[in-house]
Amino acid sequence: MLEINDLVVRYKHGGLLNRLTPGAVRQVEVLAGVSLHVPPGKTLGLIGESGSGKTTLGRAVIGLAPIGRGSVQVNGRQPNDASDLSWRAIRRETGLIFQDPMAALDPRMTVEHLITEPFVVNGREIKRRAEASRLLDLVSLPSLFLDRYPHQLSGGQARRVAVARALALRPKLIIADEPTAGLDLSVQGELLNLLTSLQRELGMSYLIITHNLAITRHVTDRIAIMYLGRIVETGPTDRVFRAPAHPYTQALLSAKSQHQSPGSGVLRGDVPTLAHRPAGCEFHTRCPLASELCRQTAPTLLSITGEHQVSCHTPLINPRPFGQTGRIELKETHP
Ligand SMILES: Nc1ncnc2c1ncn2[C@@H]1O[C@H](COP(=O)(O)OP(=O)(O)O)[C@@H](O)[C@H]1O
Ligand SMILES: [Mg+2]
């Protein structure tokens, strides 16, 4: 349903040097050659720290980020350039749940208008009230919400409205960017349950984008771990949780077990900036296992077993459970 091949997205670097030196426009590679695929009816979790390029990837799928190299294909359609009309078909077939639903919902529109807007945008005639009720019903909100405005919704209700809106045109693919961020744990669980039961009912494929590895465990078939715009590990969810092979994935998992978000505690050191990517393996500045080889030569994504792939010179092929080894400590970044 979704096929991404060697995708590169570059933006102009907004740094001081660029602004002061005309003609010296440097570009940063936000996505540096990403390949992913989501089969029909399946769910892929894309996990990475803030700034790793997750939202950019979601935007690139619907043609909202400049594709420098590689390709994006949704349901067999592959637009050739930014002006290609097949992007419109892709946008119709792809339901987007944005990172910040409150910001994505126009405060002046009622729920009825918000969730039926995709029909209007696409020039489709519908019985608005009836269609809005049907969509609200799908996300288990009563019809009395139809006349409410975004500020009258709780965080969880706003997410449900965002889901209803994403479902409006009966998409084949849903991209959910941080769908549970900022919600209480119990509300997070309810929302994830809603997403899984909708998938069972309607059969869509999901790309779930998140910085929170924990929420992907029970709702994804496969996961892909991204670092600085590259996939460093990917595989069936159970397999990666049981036997994470990349030191970065291991660190994220141990952060999870301590109810921390990635980047705090266990993951020491700052994420290098995209404008100054480290040489060799880009994770070596934070990796406890880094060797001379890692500092000089970039690893490539290789299969460990079947569908489980890792990009690391010293993958943890037989990692012991964290209970036995304690948590791994990542080194400070050297500036
Ligand atoms: N339109 C843009 N112009 C320039 N830089 C951008 C743009 N969009 C994203 N970026 C940069 O790309 C990087 C990744 O951003 P993003 O995809 O939002 O990461 P994530 O969603 O993983 O937090 C950031 O460094 C961000 O500043
Ligand atoms: Mg984001």
mmCIF file of C-alpha atoms and ligand atoms in Angstrom:
data_model
loop_
_atom_site.group_PDB
_atom_site.id
_atom_site.type_symbol
_atom_site.label_atom_id
_atom_site.label_comp_id
_atom_site.label_asym_id
_atom_site.label_seq_id
_atom_site.Cartn_x
_atom_site.Cartn_y
_atom_site.Cartn_z
ATOM 1 C CA MET A 1 0.000 0.000 0.000
ATOM 2 C CA LEU A 2 2.914 2.328 0.828
ATOM 3 C CA GLU A 3 6.311 1.854 -0.769
ATOM 4 C CA ILE A 4 9.129 4.297 -0.066
ATOM 5 C CA ASN A 5 12.417 3.805 -1.863
ATOM 6 C CA ASP A 6 15.706 5.517 -1.046
ATOM 7 C CA LEU A 7 13.884 8.741 -0.176
ATOM 8 C CA VAL A 8 15.988 11.875 0.227
ATOM 9 C CA VAL A 9 14.489 15.175 1.383
ATOM 10 C CA ARG A 10 16.699 18.260 1.588
ATOM 11 C CA TYR A 11 15.928 21.671 2.998
ATOM 12 C CA LYS A 12 17.884 24.841 2.793
ATOM 13 C CA HIS A 13 19.965 25.159 5.930
ATOM 14 C CA GLY A 14 18.651 28.071 7.972
ATOM 15 C CA GLY A 15 21.967 28.625 9.758
ATOM 16 C CA LEU A 16 23.820 31.891 10.294
ATOM 17 C CA LEU A 17 26.451 31.147 7.647
ATOM 18 C CA ASN A 18 23.774 30.799 4.995
ATOM 19 C CA ARG A 19 22.073 34.016 5.935
ATOM 20 C CA LEU A 20 25.289 36.045 6.057
ATOM 21 C CA THR A 21 26.927 34.669 2.924
ATOM 22 C CA PRO A 22 24.852 35.084 -0.203
ATOM 23 C CA GLY A 23 25.423 32.296 -2.675
ATOM 24 C CA ALA A 24 26.680 29.915 0.005
ATOM 25 C CA VAL A 25 23.331 28.189 0.338
ATOM 26 C CA ARG A 26 23.916 24.879 2.014
ATOM 27 C CA GLN A 27 21.342 22.195 2.207
ATOM 28 C CA VAL A 28 20.693 19.743 4.992
ATOM 29 C CA GLU A 29 19.503 16.254 4.305
ATOM 30 C CA VAL A 30 16.569 15.659 6.612
ATOM 31 C CA LEU A 31 15.871 12.234 5.118
ATOM 32 C CA ALA A 32 19.030 10.565 3.869
ATOM 33 C CA GLY A 33 17.842 7.590 1.840
ATOM 34 C CA VAL A 34 14.880 5.991 3.609
ATOM 35 C CA SER A 35 13.208 2.821 2.331
ATOM 36 C CA LEU A 36 10.019 1.516 3.952
ATOM 37 C CA HIS A 37 7.014 -0.504 2.957
ATOM 38 C CA VAL A 38 3.580 -1.064 4.476
ATOM 39 C CA PRO A 39 1.544 -3.938 3.022
ATOM 40 C CA PRO A 40 -2.263 -3.699 2.751
ATOM 41 C CA GLY A 41 -3.988 -3.959 6.119
ATOM 42 C CA LYS A 42 -0.718 -3.827 8.080
ATOM 43 C CA THR A 43 0.740 -1.328 10.523
ATOM 44 C CA LEU A 44 4.260 0.039 10.535
ATOM 45 C CA GLY A 45 5.571 2.064 13.471
ATOM 46 C CA LEU A 46 8.181 4.708 12.650
ATOM 47 C CA ILE A 47 10.114 5.658 15.766
ATOM 48 C CA GLY A 48 12.725 8.329 16.319
ATOM 49 C CA GLU A 49 13.734 11.164 18.594
ATOM 50 C CA SER A 50 12.472 14.659 17.977
ATOM 51 C CA GLY A 51 14.105 16.134 14.870
ATOM 52 C CA SER A 52 14.928 12.775 13.290
ATOM 53 C CA GLY A 53 12.671 13.513 10.288
ATOM 54 C CA LYS A 54 9.478 11.590 11.112
ATOM 55 C CA THR A 55 7.008 14.344 10.285
ATOM 56 C CA THR A 56 8.968 15.181 7.138
ATOM 57 C CA LEU A 57 8.575 11.586 6.001
ATOM 58 C CA GLY A 58 4.817 11.713 6.571
ATOM 59 C CA ARG A 59 4.611 14.959 4.618
ATOM 60 C CA ALA A 60 6.728 13.566 1.781
ATOM 61 C CA VAL A 61 4.258 10.698 1.339
ATOM 62 C CA ILE A 62 1.546 13.149 0.342
ATOM 63 C CA GLY A 63 3.809 15.420 -1.675
ATOM 64 C CA LEU A 64 4.290 18.160 0.927
ATOM 65 C CA ALA A 65 8.074 17.839 1.233
ATOM 66 C CA PRO A 66 10.566 18.258 -1.621
ATOM 67 C CA ILE A 67 11.743 14.857 -2.844
ATOM 68 C CA GLY A 68 15.425 15.159 -3.764
ATOM 69 C CA ARG A 69 15.930 11.527 -4.702
ATOM 70 C CA GLY A 70 14.075 8.248 -4.487
ATOM 71 C CA SER A 71 10.367 7.633 -4.740
ATOM 72 C CA VAL A 72 7.084 7.368 -2.887
ATOM 73 C CA GLN A 73 4.324 5.083 -4.067
ATOM 74 C CA VAL A 74 0.830 4.827 -2.537
ATOM 75 C CA ASN A 75 -1.516 2.116 -3.728
ATOM 76 C CA GLY A 76 0.513 1.680 -6.906
ATOM 77 C CA ARG A 77 0.636 5.394 -7.774
ATOM 78 C CA GLN A 78 3.996 7.047 -8.121
ATOM 79 C CA PRO A 79 3.994 10.761 -8.927
ATOM 80 C CA ASN A 80 6.939 11.908 -10.998
ATOM 81 C CA ASP A 81 7.251 15.499 -9.856
ATOM 82 C CA ALA A 82 5.591 18.104 -7.677
ATOM 83 C CA SER A 83 3.126 19.092 -10.419
ATOM 84 C CA ASP A 84 1.977 15.515 -11.059
ATOM 85 C CA LEU A 85 -1.789 15.247 -10.583
ATOM 86 C CA SER A 86 -1.458 11.806 -9.036
ATOM 87 C CA TRP A 87 -0.562 13.558 -5.756
ATOM 88 C CA ARG A 88 -4.238 14.523 -5.575
ATOM 89 C CA ALA A 89 -5.273 10.904 -5.838
ATOM 90 C CA ILE A 90 -2.713 10.001 -3.173
ATOM 91 C CA ARG A 91 -4.064 12.700 -0.848
ATOM 92 C CA ARG A 92 -7.579 11.370 -1.336
ATOM 93 C CA GLU A 93 -6.461 7.864 -0.488
ATOM 94 C CA THR A 94 -4.355 8.878 2.488
ATOM 95 C CA GLY A 95 -5.879 10.005 5.761
ATOM 96 C CA LEU A 96 -3.580 12.203 7.791
ATOM 97 C CA ILE A 97 -3.806 12.621 11.529
ATOM 98 C CA PHE A 98 -1.590 15.582 12.286
ATOM 99 C CA GLN A 99 0.881 15.887 15.116
ATOM 100 C CA ASP A 100 -1.044 18.582 17.003
ATOM 101 C CA PRO A 101 -4.810 18.085 16.490
ATOM 102 C CA MET A 102 -5.823 21.279 18.277
ATOM 103 C CA ALA A 103 -3.661 23.292 15.894
ATOM 104 C CA ALA A 104 -4.937 21.274 12.917
ATOM 105 C CA LEU A 105 -8.632 21.862 13.710
ATOM 106 C CA ASP A 106 -9.926 25.264 12.621
ATOM 107 C CA PRO A 107 -11.293 26.857 15.845
ATOM 108 C CA ARG A 108 -14.156 28.574 13.952
ATOM 109 C CA MET A 109 -15.615 25.381 12.525
ATOM 110 C CA THR A 110 -18.026 22.986 14.196
ATOM 111 C CA VAL A 111 -17.204 19.293 14.401
ATOM 112 C CA GLU A 112 -19.786 18.625 11.685
ATOM 113 C CA HIS A 113 -17.996 20.962 9.298
ATOM 114 C CA LEU A 114 -14.525 19.860 10.336
ATOM 115 C CA ILE A 115 -15.062 16.192 9.637
ATOM 116 C CA THR A 116 -16.911 16.692 6.363
ATOM 117 C CA GLU A 117 -14.504 19.308 5.000
ATOM 118 C CA PRO A 118 -12.532 16.714 2.968
ATOM 119 C CA PHE A 119 -15.678 16.140 0.861
ATOM 120 C CA VAL A 120 -16.018 19.865 0.207
ATOM 121 C CA VAL A 121 -12.332 20.211 -0.674
ATOM 122 C CA ASN A 122 -12.734 17.381 -3.177
ATOM 123 C CA GLY A 123 -15.978 18.789 -4.599
ATOM 124 C CA ARG A 124 -18.008 15.789 -3.504
ATOM 125 C CA GLU A 125 -21.745 16.201 -2.866
ATOM 126 C CA ILE A 126 -22.890 14.610 0.369
ATOM 127 C CA LYS A 127 -25.699 14.861 2.889
ATOM 128 C CA ARG A 128 -23.539 16.682 5.349
ATOM 129 C CA ARG A 129 -25.330 16.000 8.619
ATOM 130 C CA ALA A 130 -25.844 12.309 7.895
ATOM 131 C CA GLU A 131 -22.275 11.770 6.739
ATOM 132 C CA ALA A 132 -20.934 13.612 9.799
ATOM 133 C CA SER A 133 -23.038 11.396 12.105
ATOM 134 C CA ARG A 134 -21.749 8.281 10.388
ATOM 135 C CA LEU A 135 -18.136 9.425 10.850
ATOM 136 C CA LEU A 136 -18.646 10.368 14.504
ATOM 137 C CA ASP A 137 -20.204 6.994 15.103
ATOM 138 C CA LEU A 138 -17.104 5.295 13.680
ATOM 139 C CA VAL A 139 -14.963 6.991 16.314
ATOM 140 C CA SER A 140 -17.508 6.346 19.086
ATOM 141 C CA LEU A 141 -18.547 9.942 19.718
ATOM 142 C CA PRO A 142 -22.269 10.717 20.120
ATOM 143 C CA SER A 143 -24.018 13.002 17.608
ATOM 144 C CA LEU A 144 -24.343 15.756 20.180
ATOM 145 C CA PHE A 145 -20.706 16.586 19.399
ATOM 146 C CA LEU A 146 -21.648 17.645 15.860
ATOM 147 C CA ASP A 147 -22.340 21.237 16.904
ATOM 148 C CA ARG A 148 -19.354 21.651 19.191
ATOM 149 C CA TYR A 149 -16.289 23.731 18.475
ATOM 150 C CA PRO A 150 -12.687 22.515 18.979
ATOM 151 C CA HIS A 151 -12.265 24.458 22.249
ATOM 152 C CA GLN A 152 -15.211 22.492 23.688
ATOM 153 C CA LEU A 153 -13.401 19.181 23.186
ATOM 154 C CA SER A 154 -11.042 17.345 25.520
ATOM 155 C CA GLY A 155 -7.677 16.191 24.165
ATOM 156 C CA GLY A 156 -8.994 12.677 23.583
ATOM 157 C CA GLN A 157 -12.173 13.914 21.887
ATOM 158 C CA ALA A 158 -10.142 16.201 19.605
ATOM 159 C CA ARG A 159 -8.075 13.179 18.528
ATOM 160 C CA ARG A 160 -11.237 11.258 17.752
ATOM 161 C CA VAL A 161 -12.483 14.150 15.641
ATOM 162 C CA ALA A 162 -9.115 14.179 13.839
ATOM 163 C CA VAL A 163 -9.467 10.429 13.224
ATOM 164 C CA ALA A 164 -13.040 10.867 11.919
ATOM 165 C CA ARG A 165 -11.836 13.559 9.531
ATOM 166 C CA ALA A 166 -8.982 11.361 8.330
ATOM 167 C CA LEU A 167 -11.496 8.566 7.653
ATOM 168 C CA ALA A 168 -13.899 10.773 5.688
ATOM 169 C CA LEU A 169 -12.878 9.802 2.172
ATOM 170 C CA ARG A 170 -12.477 6.095 3.066
ATOM 171 C CA PRO A 171 -8.690 6.137 2.724
ATOM 172 C CA LYS A 172 -6.612 3.023 2.149
ATOM 173 C CA LEU A 173 -3.691 4.404 4.142
ATOM 174 C CA ILE A 174 -3.704 6.331 7.419
ATOM 175 C CA ILE A 175 -0.673 8.285 8.566
ATOM 176 C CA ALA A 176 -0.906 9.132 12.247
ATOM 177 C CA ASP A 177 1.783 11.543 13.458
ATOM 178 C CA GLU A 178 2.257 11.273 17.242
ATOM 179 C CA PRO A 179 -1.393 10.217 17.673
ATOM 180 C CA THR A 180 -1.195 9.914 21.450
ATOM 181 C CA ALA A 181 1.215 12.701 22.380
ATOM 182 C CA GLY A 182 0.001 14.789 25.286
ATOM 183 C CA LEU A 183 -2.835 12.437 26.272
ATOM 184 C CA ASP A 184 -3.246 10.724 29.649
ATOM 185 C CA LEU A 185 -2.140 7.102 29.649
ATOM 186 C CA SER A 186 -5.689 5.706 29.831
ATOM 187 C CA VAL A 187 -6.832 7.967 26.977
ATOM 188 C CA GLN A 188 -3.787 6.898 24.949
ATOM 189 C CA GLY A 189 -4.851 3.283 25.386
ATOM 190 C CA GLU A 190 -8.432 4.041 24.309
ATOM 191 C CA LEU A 191 -7.237 5.831 21.203
ATOM 192 C CA LEU A 192 -4.884 3.014 20.202
ATOM 193 C CA ASN A 193 -7.703 0.513 20.719
ATOM 194 C CA LEU A 194 -9.942 2.640 18.536
ATOM 195 C CA LEU A 195 -7.306 2.709 15.784
ATOM 196 C CA THR A 196 -6.862 -1.072 15.880
ATOM 197 C CA SER A 197 -10.590 -1.803 15.854
ATOM 198 C CA LEU A 198 -11.100 0.620 12.936
ATOM 199 C CA GLN A 199 -8.368 -1.194 11.061
ATOM 200 C CA ARG A 200 -10.045 -4.537 11.678
ATOM 201 C CA GLU A 201 -13.364 -3.109 10.486
ATOM 202 C CA LEU A 202 -12.169 -1.067 7.498
ATOM 203 C CA GLY A 203 -8.912 -2.801 6.518
ATOM 204 C CA MET A 204 -6.651 0.240 6.078
ATOM 205 C CA SER A 205 -2.867 0.270 6.304
ATOM 206 C CA TYR A 206 -1.309 2.410 9.023
ATOM 207 C CA LEU A 207 1.908 4.311 9.343
ATOM 208 C CA ILE A 208 2.148 5.311 12.995
ATOM 209 C CA ILE A 209 4.803 7.930 13.659
ATOM 210 C CA THR A 210 5.966 8.383 17.228
ATOM 211 C CA HIS A 211 8.883 9.142 19.537
ATOM 212 C CA ASN A 212 7.373 6.717 22.034
ATOM 213 C CA LEU A 213 8.514 3.177 21.346
ATOM 214 C CA ALA A 214 6.243 1.750 24.042
ATOM 215 C CA ILE A 215 2.980 2.618 22.296
ATOM 216 C CA THR A 216 3.986 0.705 19.163
ATOM 217 C CA ARG A 217 4.371 -2.653 20.857
ATOM 218 C CA HIS A 218 0.786 -3.848 20.673
ATOM 219 C CA VAL A 219 -0.479 -1.952 17.654
ATOM 220 C CA THR A 220 2.184 -2.478 14.981
ATOM 221 C CA ASP A 221 3.236 -5.467 12.878
ATOM 222 C CA ARG A 222 6.642 -4.018 12.121
ATOM 223 C CA ILE A 223 8.703 -1.140 13.408
ATOM 224 C CA ALA A 224 11.436 0.996 11.904
ATOM 225 C CA ILE A 225 13.826 2.993 14.074
ATOM 226 C CA MET A 226 15.076 6.233 12.558
ATOM 227 C CA TYR A 227 18.180 8.211 13.549
ATOM 228 C CA LEU A 228 19.102 11.468 11.769
ATOM 229 C CA GLY A 229 16.894 10.640 8.812
ATOM 230 C CA ARG A 230 18.117 7.082 8.306
ATOM 231 C CA ILE A 231 16.588 3.763 9.273
ATOM 232 C CA VAL A 232 18.997 2.062 11.677
ATOM 233 C CA GLU A 233 16.893 -0.990 12.484
ATOM 234 C CA THR A 234 13.682 -2.505 11.196
ATOM 235 C CA GLY A 235 11.849 -5.760 11.673
ATOM 236 C CA PRO A 236 8.761 -7.503 13.010
ATOM 237 C CA THR A 237 7.698 -5.726 16.212
ATOM 238 C CA ASP A 238 7.907 -8.798 18.472
ATOM 239 C CA ARG A 239 11.324 -9.668 17.176
ATOM 240 C CA VAL A 240 12.775 -6.176 17.630
ATOM 241 C CA PHE A 241 11.350 -5.841 21.149
ATOM 242 C CA ARG A 242 12.679 -9.282 22.083
ATOM 243 C CA ALA A 243 16.080 -8.944 20.471
ATOM 244 C CA PRO A 244 16.953 -5.346 19.577
ATOM 245 C CA ALA A 245 20.152 -5.459 17.544
ATOM 246 C CA HIS A 246 21.132 -1.802 17.329
ATOM 247 C CA PRO A 247 22.632 -0.172 20.453
ATOM 248 C CA TYR A 248 20.309 2.784 19.785
ATOM 249 C CA THR A 249 17.204 0.605 19.788
ATOM 250 C CA GLN A 250 18.414 -1.018 23.004
ATOM 251 C CA ALA A 251 18.842 2.380 24.589
ATOM 252 C CA LEU A 252 15.333 3.439 23.512
ATOM 253 C CA LEU A 253 13.900 0.240 24.939
ATOM 254 C CA SER A 254 15.598 0.688 28.252
ATOM 255 C CA ALA A 255 14.434 4.308 28.389
ATOM 256 C CA LYS A 256 10.921 3.011 27.834
ATOM 257 C CA SER A 257 11.167 0.575 30.699
ATOM 258 C CA GLN A 258 11.955 3.473 32.990
ATOM 259 C CA HIS A 259 9.025 5.532 31.714
ATOM 260 C CA GLN A 260 11.308 8.037 30.132
ATOM 261 C CA SER A 261 11.055 9.538 26.752
ATOM 262 C CA PRO A 262 13.947 9.027 24.371
ATOM 263 C CA GLY A 263 16.589 11.651 24.806
ATOM 264 C CA SER A 264 16.313 11.785 28.560
ATOM 265 C CA GLY A 265 18.244 9.775 31.088
ATOM 266 C CA VAL A 266 19.618 6.700 29.401
ATOM 267 C CA LEU A 267 20.274 8.376 26.077
ATOM 268 C CA ARG A 268 23.134 10.656 27.021
ATOM 269 C CA GLY A 269 24.525 13.327 24.825
ATOM 270 C CA ASP A 270 22.865 15.550 22.301
ATOM 271 C CA VAL A 271 21.645 14.411 18.936
ATOM 272 C CA PRO A 272 24.172 15.706 16.383
ATOM 273 C CA THR A 273 22.770 18.389 14.100
ATOM 274 C CA LEU A 274 21.831 17.585 10.515
ATOM 275 C CA ALA A 275 24.177 20.309 9.303
ATOM 276 C CA HIS A 276 27.095 18.532 10.979
ATOM 277 C CA ARG A 277 26.530 14.831 10.536
ATOM 278 C CA PRO A 278 29.248 12.773 12.227
ATOM 279 C CA ALA A 279 31.575 10.785 9.952
ATOM 280 C CA GLY A 280 31.307 7.010 9.821
ATOM 281 C CA CYS A 281 28.358 5.618 11.734
ATOM 282 C CA GLU A 282 26.360 8.709 12.688
ATOM 283 C CA PHE A 283 25.442 7.156 16.032
ATOM 284 C CA HIS A 284 29.088 6.645 17.100
ATOM 285 C CA THR A 285 29.178 9.876 19.141
ATOM 286 C CA ARG A 286 26.622 8.398 21.557
ATOM 287 C CA CYS A 287 27.371 4.701 21.269
ATOM 288 C CA PRO A 288 29.061 2.754 24.080
ATOM 289 C CA LEU A 289 30.367 0.185 21.618
ATOM 290 C CA ALA A 290 31.888 2.546 19.055
ATOM 291 C CA SER A 291 35.218 1.437 17.605
ATOM 292 C CA GLU A 292 37.649 3.016 15.163
ATOM 293 C CA LEU A 293 35.745 1.339 12.324
ATOM 294 C CA CYS A 294 32.513 3.030 13.471
ATOM 295 C CA ARG A 295 34.178 6.438 13.535
ATOM 296 C CA GLN A 296 35.370 6.067 9.950
ATOM 297 C CA THR A 297 33.023 3.854 7.975
ATOM 298 C CA ALA A 298 29.252 4.112 7.696
ATOM 299 C CA PRO A 299 27.489 0.768 8.128
ATOM 300 C CA THR A 300 24.701 -0.278 5.778
ATOM 301 C CA LEU A 301 21.359 -1.869 6.576
ATOM 302 C CA LEU A 302 21.897 -5.647 6.514
ATOM 303 C CA SER A 303 19.634 -8.565 7.335
ATOM 304 C CA ILE A 304 20.221 -10.441 10.567
ATOM 305 C CA THR A 305 17.452 -12.914 10.036
ATOM 306 C CA GLY A 306 14.783 -12.709 7.377
ATOM 307 C CA GLU A 307 12.933 -9.470 7.812
ATOM 308 C CA HIS A 308 15.044 -8.134 10.679
ATOM 309 C CA GLN A 309 17.628 -5.622 9.444
ATOM 310 C CA VAL A 310 20.163 -3.490 11.253
ATOM 311 C CA SER A 311 22.715 -0.879 10.285
ATOM 312 C CA CYS A 312 25.581 -1.414 12.757
ATOM 313 C CA HIS A 313 29.152 -2.768 12.666
ATOM 314 C CA THR A 314 28.699 -4.507 16.020
ATOM 315 C CA PRO A 315 25.029 -5.486 16.224
ATOM 316 C CA LEU A 316 23.853 -7.084 19.452
ATOM 317 C CA ILE A 317 22.911 -10.376 17.899
ATOM 318 C CA ASN A 318 22.380 -12.190 21.177
ATOM 319 C CA PRO A 319 21.425 -9.481 23.590
ATOM 320 C CA ARG A 320 20.624 -10.518 27.122
ATOM 321 C CA PRO A 321 17.455 -9.209 28.716
ATOM 322 C CA PHE A 322 17.872 -5.880 30.447
ATOM 323 C CA GLY A 323 17.043 -7.447 33.789
ATOM 324 C CA GLN A 324 20.374 -9.276 33.649
ATOM 325 C CA THR A 325 22.627 -6.674 32.140
ATOM 326 C CA GLY A 326 21.214 -3.537 33.683
ATOM 327 C CA ARG A 327 20.702 -0.557 31.504
ATOM 328 C CA ILE A 328 23.234 0.435 28.921
ATOM 329 C CA GLU A 329 24.905 3.774 29.385
ATOM 330 C CA LEU A 330 25.480 5.840 26.320
ATOM 331 C CA LYS A 331 28.493 8.109 26.267
ATOM 332 C CA GLU A 332 28.394 11.872 26.231
ATOM 333 C CA THR A 333 28.616 13.490 22.831
ATOM 334 C CA HIS A 334 31.962 15.065 22.092
ATOM 335 C CA PRO A 335 31.366 18.516 20.669
HETATM 336 N N1 LIG B 1 10.074 23.170 5.887
HETATM 337 C C1 LIG B 1 11.270 22.978 6.456
HETATM 338 N N2 LIG B 1 12.317 23.786 6.167
HETATM 339 C C2 LIG B 1 13.526 23.611 6.738
HETATM 340 N N3 LIG B 1 13.809 22.642 7.631
HETATM 341 C C3 LIG B 1 12.817 21.806 7.969
HETATM 342 C C4 LIG B 1 11.491 21.927 7.413
HETATM 343 N N4 LIG B 1 10.709 20.938 7.936
HETATM 344 C C5 LIG B 1 11.505 20.243 8.783
HETATM 345 N N5 LIG B 1 12.758 20.762 8.811
HETATM 346 C C6 LIG B 1 13.879 20.254 9.624
HETATM 347 O O1 LIG B 1 13.937 18.861 9.459
HETATM 348 C C7 LIG B 1 14.330 18.229 10.672
HETATM 349 C C8 LIG B 1 13.353 17.120 11.004
HETATM 350 O O2 LIG B 1 12.104 17.685 11.337
HETATM 351 P P1 LIG B 1 10.798 16.797 11.562
HETATM 352 O O3 LIG B 1 10.548 15.980 10.345
HETATM 353 O O4 LIG B 1 9.718 17.680 12.027
HETATM 354 O O5 LIG B 1 11.285 15.823 12.735
HETATM 355 P P2 LIG B 1 10.411 14.978 13.799
HETATM 356 O O6 LIG B 1 9.012 14.927 13.329
HETATM 357 O O7 LIG B 1 11.092 13.640 13.832
HETATM 358 O O8 LIG B 1 10.572 15.680 15.106
HETATM 359 C C9 LIG B 1 14.410 19.321 11.719
HETATM 360 O O9 LIG B 1 15.766 19.650 11.890
HETATM 361 C C10 LIG B 1 13.640 20.453 11.108
HETATM 362 O O10 LIG B 1 14.149 21.678 11.541
HETATM 363 MG MG MG B 2 7.265 15.413 14.246
#
